[in-house]
PDB file of C-alpha atoms in Angstrom:
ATOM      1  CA  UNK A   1       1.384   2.593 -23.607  1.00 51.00           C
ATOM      2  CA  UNK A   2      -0.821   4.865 -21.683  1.00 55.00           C
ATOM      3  CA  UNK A   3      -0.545   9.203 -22.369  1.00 57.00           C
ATOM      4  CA  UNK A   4       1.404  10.393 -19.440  1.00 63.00           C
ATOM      5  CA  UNK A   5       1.133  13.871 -20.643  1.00 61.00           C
ATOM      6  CA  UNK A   6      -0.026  16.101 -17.568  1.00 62.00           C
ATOM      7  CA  UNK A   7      -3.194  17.274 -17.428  1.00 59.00           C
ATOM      8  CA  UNK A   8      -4.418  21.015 -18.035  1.00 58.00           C
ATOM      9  CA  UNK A   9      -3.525  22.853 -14.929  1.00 60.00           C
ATOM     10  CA  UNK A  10      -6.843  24.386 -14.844  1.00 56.00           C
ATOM     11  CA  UNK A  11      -8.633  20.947 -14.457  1.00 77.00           C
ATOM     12  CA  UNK A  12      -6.665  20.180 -10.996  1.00 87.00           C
ATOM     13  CA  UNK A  13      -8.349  21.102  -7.974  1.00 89.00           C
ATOM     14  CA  UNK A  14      -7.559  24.139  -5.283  1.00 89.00           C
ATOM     15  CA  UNK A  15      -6.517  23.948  -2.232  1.00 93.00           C
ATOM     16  CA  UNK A  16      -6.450  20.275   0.272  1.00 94.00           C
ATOM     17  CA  UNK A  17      -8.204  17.463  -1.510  1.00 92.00           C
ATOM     18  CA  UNK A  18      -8.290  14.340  -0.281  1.00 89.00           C
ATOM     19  CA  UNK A  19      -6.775  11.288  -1.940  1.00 89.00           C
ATOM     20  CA  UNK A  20      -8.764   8.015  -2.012  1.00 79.00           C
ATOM     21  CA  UNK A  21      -7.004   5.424   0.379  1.00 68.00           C
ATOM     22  CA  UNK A  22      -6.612   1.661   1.046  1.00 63.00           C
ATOM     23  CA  UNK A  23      -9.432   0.042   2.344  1.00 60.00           C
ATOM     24  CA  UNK A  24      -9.700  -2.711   5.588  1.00 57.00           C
ATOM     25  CA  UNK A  25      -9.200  -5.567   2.817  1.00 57.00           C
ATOM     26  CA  UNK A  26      -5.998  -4.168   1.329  1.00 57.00           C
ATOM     27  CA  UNK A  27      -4.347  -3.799   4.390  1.00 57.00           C
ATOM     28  CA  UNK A  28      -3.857  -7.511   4.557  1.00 56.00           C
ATOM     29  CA  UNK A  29      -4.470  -8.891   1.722  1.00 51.00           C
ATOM     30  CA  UNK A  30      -2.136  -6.492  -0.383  1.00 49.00           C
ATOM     31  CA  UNK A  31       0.039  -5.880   2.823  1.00 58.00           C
ATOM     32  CA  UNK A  32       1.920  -9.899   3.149  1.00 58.00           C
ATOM     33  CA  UNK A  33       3.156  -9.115   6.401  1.00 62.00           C
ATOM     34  CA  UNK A  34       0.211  -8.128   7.995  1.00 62.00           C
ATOM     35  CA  UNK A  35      -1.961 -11.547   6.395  1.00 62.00           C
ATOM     36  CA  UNK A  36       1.080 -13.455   8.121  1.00 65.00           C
ATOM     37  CA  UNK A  37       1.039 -12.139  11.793  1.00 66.00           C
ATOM     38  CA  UNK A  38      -2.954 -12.386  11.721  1.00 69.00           C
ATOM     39  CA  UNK A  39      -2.734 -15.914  11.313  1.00 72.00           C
ATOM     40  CA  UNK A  40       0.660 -16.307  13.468  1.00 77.00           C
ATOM     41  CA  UNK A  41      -0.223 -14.059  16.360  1.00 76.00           C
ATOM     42  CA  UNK A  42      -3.335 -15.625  17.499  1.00 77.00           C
ATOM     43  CA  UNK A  43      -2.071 -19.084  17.213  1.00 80.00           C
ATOM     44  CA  UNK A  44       1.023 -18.721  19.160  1.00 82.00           C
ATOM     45  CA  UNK A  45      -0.876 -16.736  21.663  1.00 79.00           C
ATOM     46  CA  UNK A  46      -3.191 -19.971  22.383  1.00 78.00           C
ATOM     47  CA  UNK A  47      -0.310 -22.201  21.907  1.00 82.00           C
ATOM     48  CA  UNK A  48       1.737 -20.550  25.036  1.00 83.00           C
ATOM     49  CA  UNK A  49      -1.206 -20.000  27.279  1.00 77.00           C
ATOM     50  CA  UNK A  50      -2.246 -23.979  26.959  1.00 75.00           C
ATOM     51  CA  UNK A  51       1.352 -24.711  27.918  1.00 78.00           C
ATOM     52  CA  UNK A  52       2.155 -22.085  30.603  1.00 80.00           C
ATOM     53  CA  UNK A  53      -1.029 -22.845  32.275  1.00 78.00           C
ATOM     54  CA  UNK A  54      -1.261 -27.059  31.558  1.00 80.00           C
ATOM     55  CA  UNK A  55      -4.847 -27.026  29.922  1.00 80.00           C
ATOM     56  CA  UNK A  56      -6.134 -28.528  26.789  1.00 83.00           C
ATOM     57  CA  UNK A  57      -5.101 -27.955  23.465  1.00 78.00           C
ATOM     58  CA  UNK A  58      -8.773 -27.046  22.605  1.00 79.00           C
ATOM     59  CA  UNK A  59      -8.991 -24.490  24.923  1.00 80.00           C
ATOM     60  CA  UNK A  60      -5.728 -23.183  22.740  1.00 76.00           C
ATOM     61  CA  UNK A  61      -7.553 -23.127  20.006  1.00 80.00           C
ATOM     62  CA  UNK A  62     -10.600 -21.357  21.639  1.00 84.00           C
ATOM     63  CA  UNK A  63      -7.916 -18.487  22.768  1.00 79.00           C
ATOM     64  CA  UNK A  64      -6.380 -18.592  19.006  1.00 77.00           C
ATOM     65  CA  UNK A  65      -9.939 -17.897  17.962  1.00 82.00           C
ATOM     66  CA  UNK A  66     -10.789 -15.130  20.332  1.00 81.00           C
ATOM     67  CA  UNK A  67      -7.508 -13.430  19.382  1.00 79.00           C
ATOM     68  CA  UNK A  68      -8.554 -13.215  15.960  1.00 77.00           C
ATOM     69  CA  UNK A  69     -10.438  -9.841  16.319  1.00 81.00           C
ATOM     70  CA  UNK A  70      -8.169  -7.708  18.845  1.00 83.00           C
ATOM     71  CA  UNK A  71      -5.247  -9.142  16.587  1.00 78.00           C
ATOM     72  CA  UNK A  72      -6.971  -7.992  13.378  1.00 77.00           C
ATOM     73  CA  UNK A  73      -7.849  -4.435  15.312  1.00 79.00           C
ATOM     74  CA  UNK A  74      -4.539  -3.876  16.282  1.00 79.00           C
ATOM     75  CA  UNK A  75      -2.647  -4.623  12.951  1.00 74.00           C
ATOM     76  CA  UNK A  76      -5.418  -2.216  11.337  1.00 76.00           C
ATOM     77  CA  UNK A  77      -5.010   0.693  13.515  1.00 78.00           C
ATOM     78  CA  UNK A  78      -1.132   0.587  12.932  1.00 75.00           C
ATOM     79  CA  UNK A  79      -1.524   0.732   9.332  1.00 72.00           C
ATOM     80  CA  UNK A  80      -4.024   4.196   9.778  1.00 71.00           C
ATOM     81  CA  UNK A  81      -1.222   5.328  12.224  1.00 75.00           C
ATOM     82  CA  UNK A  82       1.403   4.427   9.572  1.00 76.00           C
ATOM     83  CA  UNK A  83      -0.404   5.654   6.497  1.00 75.00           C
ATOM     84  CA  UNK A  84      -3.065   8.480   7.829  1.00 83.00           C
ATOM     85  CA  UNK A  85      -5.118   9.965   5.412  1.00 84.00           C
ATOM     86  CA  UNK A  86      -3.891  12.081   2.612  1.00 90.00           C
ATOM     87  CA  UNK A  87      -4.161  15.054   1.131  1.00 92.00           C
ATOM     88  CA  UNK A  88      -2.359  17.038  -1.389  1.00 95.00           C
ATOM     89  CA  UNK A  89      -2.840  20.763  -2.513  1.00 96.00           C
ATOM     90  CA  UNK A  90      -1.451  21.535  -5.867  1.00 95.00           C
ATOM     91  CA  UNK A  91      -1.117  25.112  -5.564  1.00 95.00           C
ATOM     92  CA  UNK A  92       1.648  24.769  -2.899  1.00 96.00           C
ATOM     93  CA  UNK A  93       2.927  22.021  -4.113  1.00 96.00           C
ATOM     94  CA  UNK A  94       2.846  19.883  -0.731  1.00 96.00           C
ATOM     95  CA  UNK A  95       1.141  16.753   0.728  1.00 96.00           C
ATOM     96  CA  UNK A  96      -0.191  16.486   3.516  1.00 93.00           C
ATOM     97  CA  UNK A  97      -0.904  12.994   5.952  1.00 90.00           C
ATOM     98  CA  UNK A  98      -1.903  13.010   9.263  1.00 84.00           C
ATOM     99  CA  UNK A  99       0.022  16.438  10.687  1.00 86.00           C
ATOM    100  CA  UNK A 100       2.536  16.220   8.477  1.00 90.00           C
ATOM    101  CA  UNK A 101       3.350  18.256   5.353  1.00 94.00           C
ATOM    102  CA  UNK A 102       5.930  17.972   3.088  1.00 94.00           C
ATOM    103  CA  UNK A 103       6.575  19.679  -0.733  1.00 96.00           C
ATOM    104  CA  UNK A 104       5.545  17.317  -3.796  1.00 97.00           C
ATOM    105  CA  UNK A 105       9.563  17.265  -4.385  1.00 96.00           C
ATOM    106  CA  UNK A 106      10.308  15.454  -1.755  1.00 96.00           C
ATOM    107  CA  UNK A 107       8.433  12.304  -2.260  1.00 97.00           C
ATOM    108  CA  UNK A 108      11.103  10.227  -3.025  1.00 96.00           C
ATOM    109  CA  UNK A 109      10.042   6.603  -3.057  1.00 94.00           C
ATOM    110  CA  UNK A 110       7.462   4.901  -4.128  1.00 95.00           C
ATOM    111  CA  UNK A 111       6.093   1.042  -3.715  1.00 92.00           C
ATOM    112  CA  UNK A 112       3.239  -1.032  -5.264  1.00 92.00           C
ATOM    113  CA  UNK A 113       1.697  -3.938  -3.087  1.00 87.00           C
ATOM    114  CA  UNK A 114       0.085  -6.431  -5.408  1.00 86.00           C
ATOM    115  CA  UNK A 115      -2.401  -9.411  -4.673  1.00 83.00           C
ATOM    116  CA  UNK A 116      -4.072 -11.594  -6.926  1.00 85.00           C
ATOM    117  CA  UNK A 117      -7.388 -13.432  -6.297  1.00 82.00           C
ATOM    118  CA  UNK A 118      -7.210 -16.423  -9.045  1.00 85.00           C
ATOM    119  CA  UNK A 119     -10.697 -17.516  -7.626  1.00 85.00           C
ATOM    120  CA  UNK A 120     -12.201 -14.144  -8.711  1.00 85.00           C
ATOM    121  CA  UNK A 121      -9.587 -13.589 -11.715  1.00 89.00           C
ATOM    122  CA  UNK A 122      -9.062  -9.674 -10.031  1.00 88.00           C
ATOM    123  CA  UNK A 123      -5.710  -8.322  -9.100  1.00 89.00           C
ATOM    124  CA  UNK A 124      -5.746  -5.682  -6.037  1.00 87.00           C
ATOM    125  CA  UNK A 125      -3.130  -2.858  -6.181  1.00 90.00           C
ATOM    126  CA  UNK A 126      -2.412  -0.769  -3.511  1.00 89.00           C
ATOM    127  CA  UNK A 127      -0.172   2.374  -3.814  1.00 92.00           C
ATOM    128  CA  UNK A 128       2.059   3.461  -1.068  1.00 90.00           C
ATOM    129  CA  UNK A 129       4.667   6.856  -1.407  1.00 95.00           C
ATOM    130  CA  UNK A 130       6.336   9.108   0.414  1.00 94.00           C
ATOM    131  CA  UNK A 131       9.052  11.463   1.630  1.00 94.00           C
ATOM    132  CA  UNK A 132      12.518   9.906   3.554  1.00 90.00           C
ATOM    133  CA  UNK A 133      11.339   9.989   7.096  1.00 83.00           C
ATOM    134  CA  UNK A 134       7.934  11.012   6.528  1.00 78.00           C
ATOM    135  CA  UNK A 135       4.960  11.299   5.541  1.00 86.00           C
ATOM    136  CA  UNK A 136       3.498   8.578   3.356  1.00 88.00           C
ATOM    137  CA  UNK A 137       0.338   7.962   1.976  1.00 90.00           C
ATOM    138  CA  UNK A 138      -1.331   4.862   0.619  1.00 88.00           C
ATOM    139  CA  UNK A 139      -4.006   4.665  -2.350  1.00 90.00           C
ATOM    140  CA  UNK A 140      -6.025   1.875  -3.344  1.00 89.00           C
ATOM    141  CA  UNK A 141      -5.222   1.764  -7.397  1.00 92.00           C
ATOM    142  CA  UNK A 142      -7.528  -1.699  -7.895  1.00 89.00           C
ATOM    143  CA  UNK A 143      -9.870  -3.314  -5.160  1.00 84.00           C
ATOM    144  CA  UNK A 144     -11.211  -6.515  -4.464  1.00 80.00           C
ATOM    145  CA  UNK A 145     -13.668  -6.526  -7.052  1.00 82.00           C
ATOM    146  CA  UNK A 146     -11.419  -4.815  -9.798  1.00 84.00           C
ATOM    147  CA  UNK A 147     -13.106  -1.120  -8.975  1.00 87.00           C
ATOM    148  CA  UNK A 148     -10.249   1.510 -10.130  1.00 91.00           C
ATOM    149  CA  UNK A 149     -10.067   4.986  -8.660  1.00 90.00           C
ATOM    150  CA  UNK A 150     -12.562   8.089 -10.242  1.00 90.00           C
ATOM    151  CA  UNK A 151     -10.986   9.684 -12.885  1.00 91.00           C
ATOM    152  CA  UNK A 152     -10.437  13.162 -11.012  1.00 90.00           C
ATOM    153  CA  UNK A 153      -8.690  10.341  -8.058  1.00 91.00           C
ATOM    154  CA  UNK A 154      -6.711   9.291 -10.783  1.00 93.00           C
ATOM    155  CA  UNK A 155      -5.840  13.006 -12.245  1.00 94.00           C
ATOM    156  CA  UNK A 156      -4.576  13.948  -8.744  1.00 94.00           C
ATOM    157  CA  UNK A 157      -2.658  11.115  -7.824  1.00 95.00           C
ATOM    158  CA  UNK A 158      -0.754  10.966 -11.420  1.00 96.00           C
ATOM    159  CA  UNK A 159      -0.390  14.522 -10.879  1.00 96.00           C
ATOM    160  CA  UNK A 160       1.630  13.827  -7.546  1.00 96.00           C
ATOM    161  CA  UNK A 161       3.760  11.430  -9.347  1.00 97.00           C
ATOM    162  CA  UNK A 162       5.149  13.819 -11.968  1.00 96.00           C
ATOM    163  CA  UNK A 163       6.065  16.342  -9.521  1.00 96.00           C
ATOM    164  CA  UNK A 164       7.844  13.889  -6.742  1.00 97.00           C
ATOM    165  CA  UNK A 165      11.727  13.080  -6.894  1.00 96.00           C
ATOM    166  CA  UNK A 166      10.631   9.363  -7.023  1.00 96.00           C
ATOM    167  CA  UNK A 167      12.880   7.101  -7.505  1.00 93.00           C
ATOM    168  CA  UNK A 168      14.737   3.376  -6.984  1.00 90.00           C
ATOM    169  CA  UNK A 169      16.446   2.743  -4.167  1.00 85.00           C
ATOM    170  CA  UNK A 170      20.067   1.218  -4.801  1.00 82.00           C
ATOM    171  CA  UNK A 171      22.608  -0.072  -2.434  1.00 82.00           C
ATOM    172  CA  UNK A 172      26.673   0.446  -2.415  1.00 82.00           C
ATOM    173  CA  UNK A 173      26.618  -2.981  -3.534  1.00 80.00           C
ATOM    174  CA  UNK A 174      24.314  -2.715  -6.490  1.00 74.00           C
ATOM    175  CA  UNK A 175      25.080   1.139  -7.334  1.00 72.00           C
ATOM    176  CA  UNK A 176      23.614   0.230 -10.932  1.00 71.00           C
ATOM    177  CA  UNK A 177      19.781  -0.935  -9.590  1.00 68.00           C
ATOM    178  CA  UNK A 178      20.255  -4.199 -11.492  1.00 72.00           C
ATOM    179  CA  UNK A 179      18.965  -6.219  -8.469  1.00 73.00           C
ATOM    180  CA  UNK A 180      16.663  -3.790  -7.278  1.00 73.00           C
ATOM    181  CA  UNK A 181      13.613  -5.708  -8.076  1.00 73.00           C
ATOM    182  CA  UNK A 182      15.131  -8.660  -5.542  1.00 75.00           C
ATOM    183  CA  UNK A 183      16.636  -6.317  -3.080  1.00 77.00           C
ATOM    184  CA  UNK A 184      13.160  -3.628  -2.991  1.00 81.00           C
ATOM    185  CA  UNK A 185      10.520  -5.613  -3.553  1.00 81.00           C
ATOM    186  CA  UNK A 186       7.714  -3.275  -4.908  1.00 85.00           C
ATOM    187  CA  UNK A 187       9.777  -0.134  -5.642  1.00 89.00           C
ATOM    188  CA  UNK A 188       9.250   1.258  -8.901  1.00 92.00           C
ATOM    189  CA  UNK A 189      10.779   4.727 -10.634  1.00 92.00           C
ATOM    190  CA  UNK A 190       8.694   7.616 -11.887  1.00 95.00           C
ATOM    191  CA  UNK A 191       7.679   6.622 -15.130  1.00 94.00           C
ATOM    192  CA  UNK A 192       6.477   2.870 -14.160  1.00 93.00           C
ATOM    193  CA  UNK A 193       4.819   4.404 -11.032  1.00 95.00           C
ATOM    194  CA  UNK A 194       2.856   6.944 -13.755  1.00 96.00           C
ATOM    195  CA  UNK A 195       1.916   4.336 -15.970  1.00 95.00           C
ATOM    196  CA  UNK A 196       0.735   2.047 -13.127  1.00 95.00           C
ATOM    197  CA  UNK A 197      -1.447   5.090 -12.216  1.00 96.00           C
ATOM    198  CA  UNK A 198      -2.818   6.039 -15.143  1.00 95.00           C
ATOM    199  CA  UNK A 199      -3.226   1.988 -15.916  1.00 95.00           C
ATOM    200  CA  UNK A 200      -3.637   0.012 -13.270  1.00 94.00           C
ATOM    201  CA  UNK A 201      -2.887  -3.338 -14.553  1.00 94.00           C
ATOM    202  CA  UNK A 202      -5.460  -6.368 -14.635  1.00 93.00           C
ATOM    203  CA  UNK A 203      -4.213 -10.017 -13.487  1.00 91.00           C
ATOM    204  CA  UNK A 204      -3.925 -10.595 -17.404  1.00 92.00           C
ATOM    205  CA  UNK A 205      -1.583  -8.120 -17.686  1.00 92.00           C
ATOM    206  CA  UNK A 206       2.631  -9.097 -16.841  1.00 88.00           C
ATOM    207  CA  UNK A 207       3.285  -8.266 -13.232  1.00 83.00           C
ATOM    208  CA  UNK A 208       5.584  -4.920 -12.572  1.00 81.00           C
ATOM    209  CA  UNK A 209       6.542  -6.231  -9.491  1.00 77.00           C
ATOM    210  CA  UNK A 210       7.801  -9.167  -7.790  1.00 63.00           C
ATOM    211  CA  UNK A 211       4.667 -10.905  -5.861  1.00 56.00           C
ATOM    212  CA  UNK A 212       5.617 -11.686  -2.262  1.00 48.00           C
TER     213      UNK A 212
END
């Protein structure tokens, strides 16, 4: 088990820094959703224009595969919009994404997107939080090629955790969070989100959330 003892508050940083965020490949790779309507979008855009206007099935495919790129640049920019970049300043105790600020205590949820490449034997992690309503930030915990955050990255984000409200969402029909794995995939509590932090688990390691 990892020390989740916080660090000297000396050694955090003054005023706005800037937390490290989730890079082009994460936002579809570690983002399901977004991998899915890349490949959907494009082919049932090429699929409906051959039909509607009577020409070959080729041609379909030639639309499909033009589509690719405005597809891919409009799923991108609305994960930015979604998850701007983020900063947090420790000595008000407040994060701040896009135009939005909100105190540390108010982060309430927290949720881990996970892909792993068996090819390369790496597992990507991406980190997303935030307060109800707004605003979230997202942080790249493990990339492509296994590359974790800097230390002082690290230090700042873990710091974040252990002074949010963060916790699992339940429903009136599951008030006890048994089935909160199956019913949030990807939320974790406080102290898993810390030691996912401060440990970013490799593809070796057991899996603290369901894969999608």
């Amino acid at each position: 088990m990892t020390d989740t003892s916080a660090p000297n508050p000396a050694t955090l940083p003054s005023g706005w820094v800037r937390l490290d965020r989730a890079g082009w490949w994460s936002t579809f790779a570690a983002t399901p959703l977004n991998g899915i309507l890349l490949g959907i979008l494009p082919i049932n855009l090429g699929t409906t224009l051959a039909q509607s206007f009577d020409i070959s099935i080729w041609w379909g495919f030639l639309i499909a595969l033009g589509a690719v790129v405005p597809v891919f640049l409009v799923l991108y920019l609305v994960q930015q919009l979604r998850y701007p970049q983020a900063s947090v300043n420790f000595d008000t105790n407040e994060l701040r994404a896009g135009r939005r600020v909100v105190p540390l205590a108010e982060i309430i949820w927290a949720r881990l997107d996970m892909f792993d490449r068996q090819r390369a034997h790496t597992r990507m992690l991406t980190l997303r939080f935030g307060a109800e309503g707004g605003p979230r930030a997202s942080v790249r915990l493990r990339g492509r090629s296994g590359q974790t955050l800097r230390a002082a990255v690290t230090d700042c984000v873990a710091e974040i955790i252990r002074r949010s409200s963060i916790v699992v969402p339940s429903t009136p029909n599951d008030p006890s969070g048994r089935f909160a794995r199956y019913n949030f995939p990807g939320s974790l509590g406080r102290s898993d989100v810390l030691e996912v932090v401060l440990n970013p688990p490799t593809i070796d390691d057991p899996t603290p959330v369901l894969i999608s």
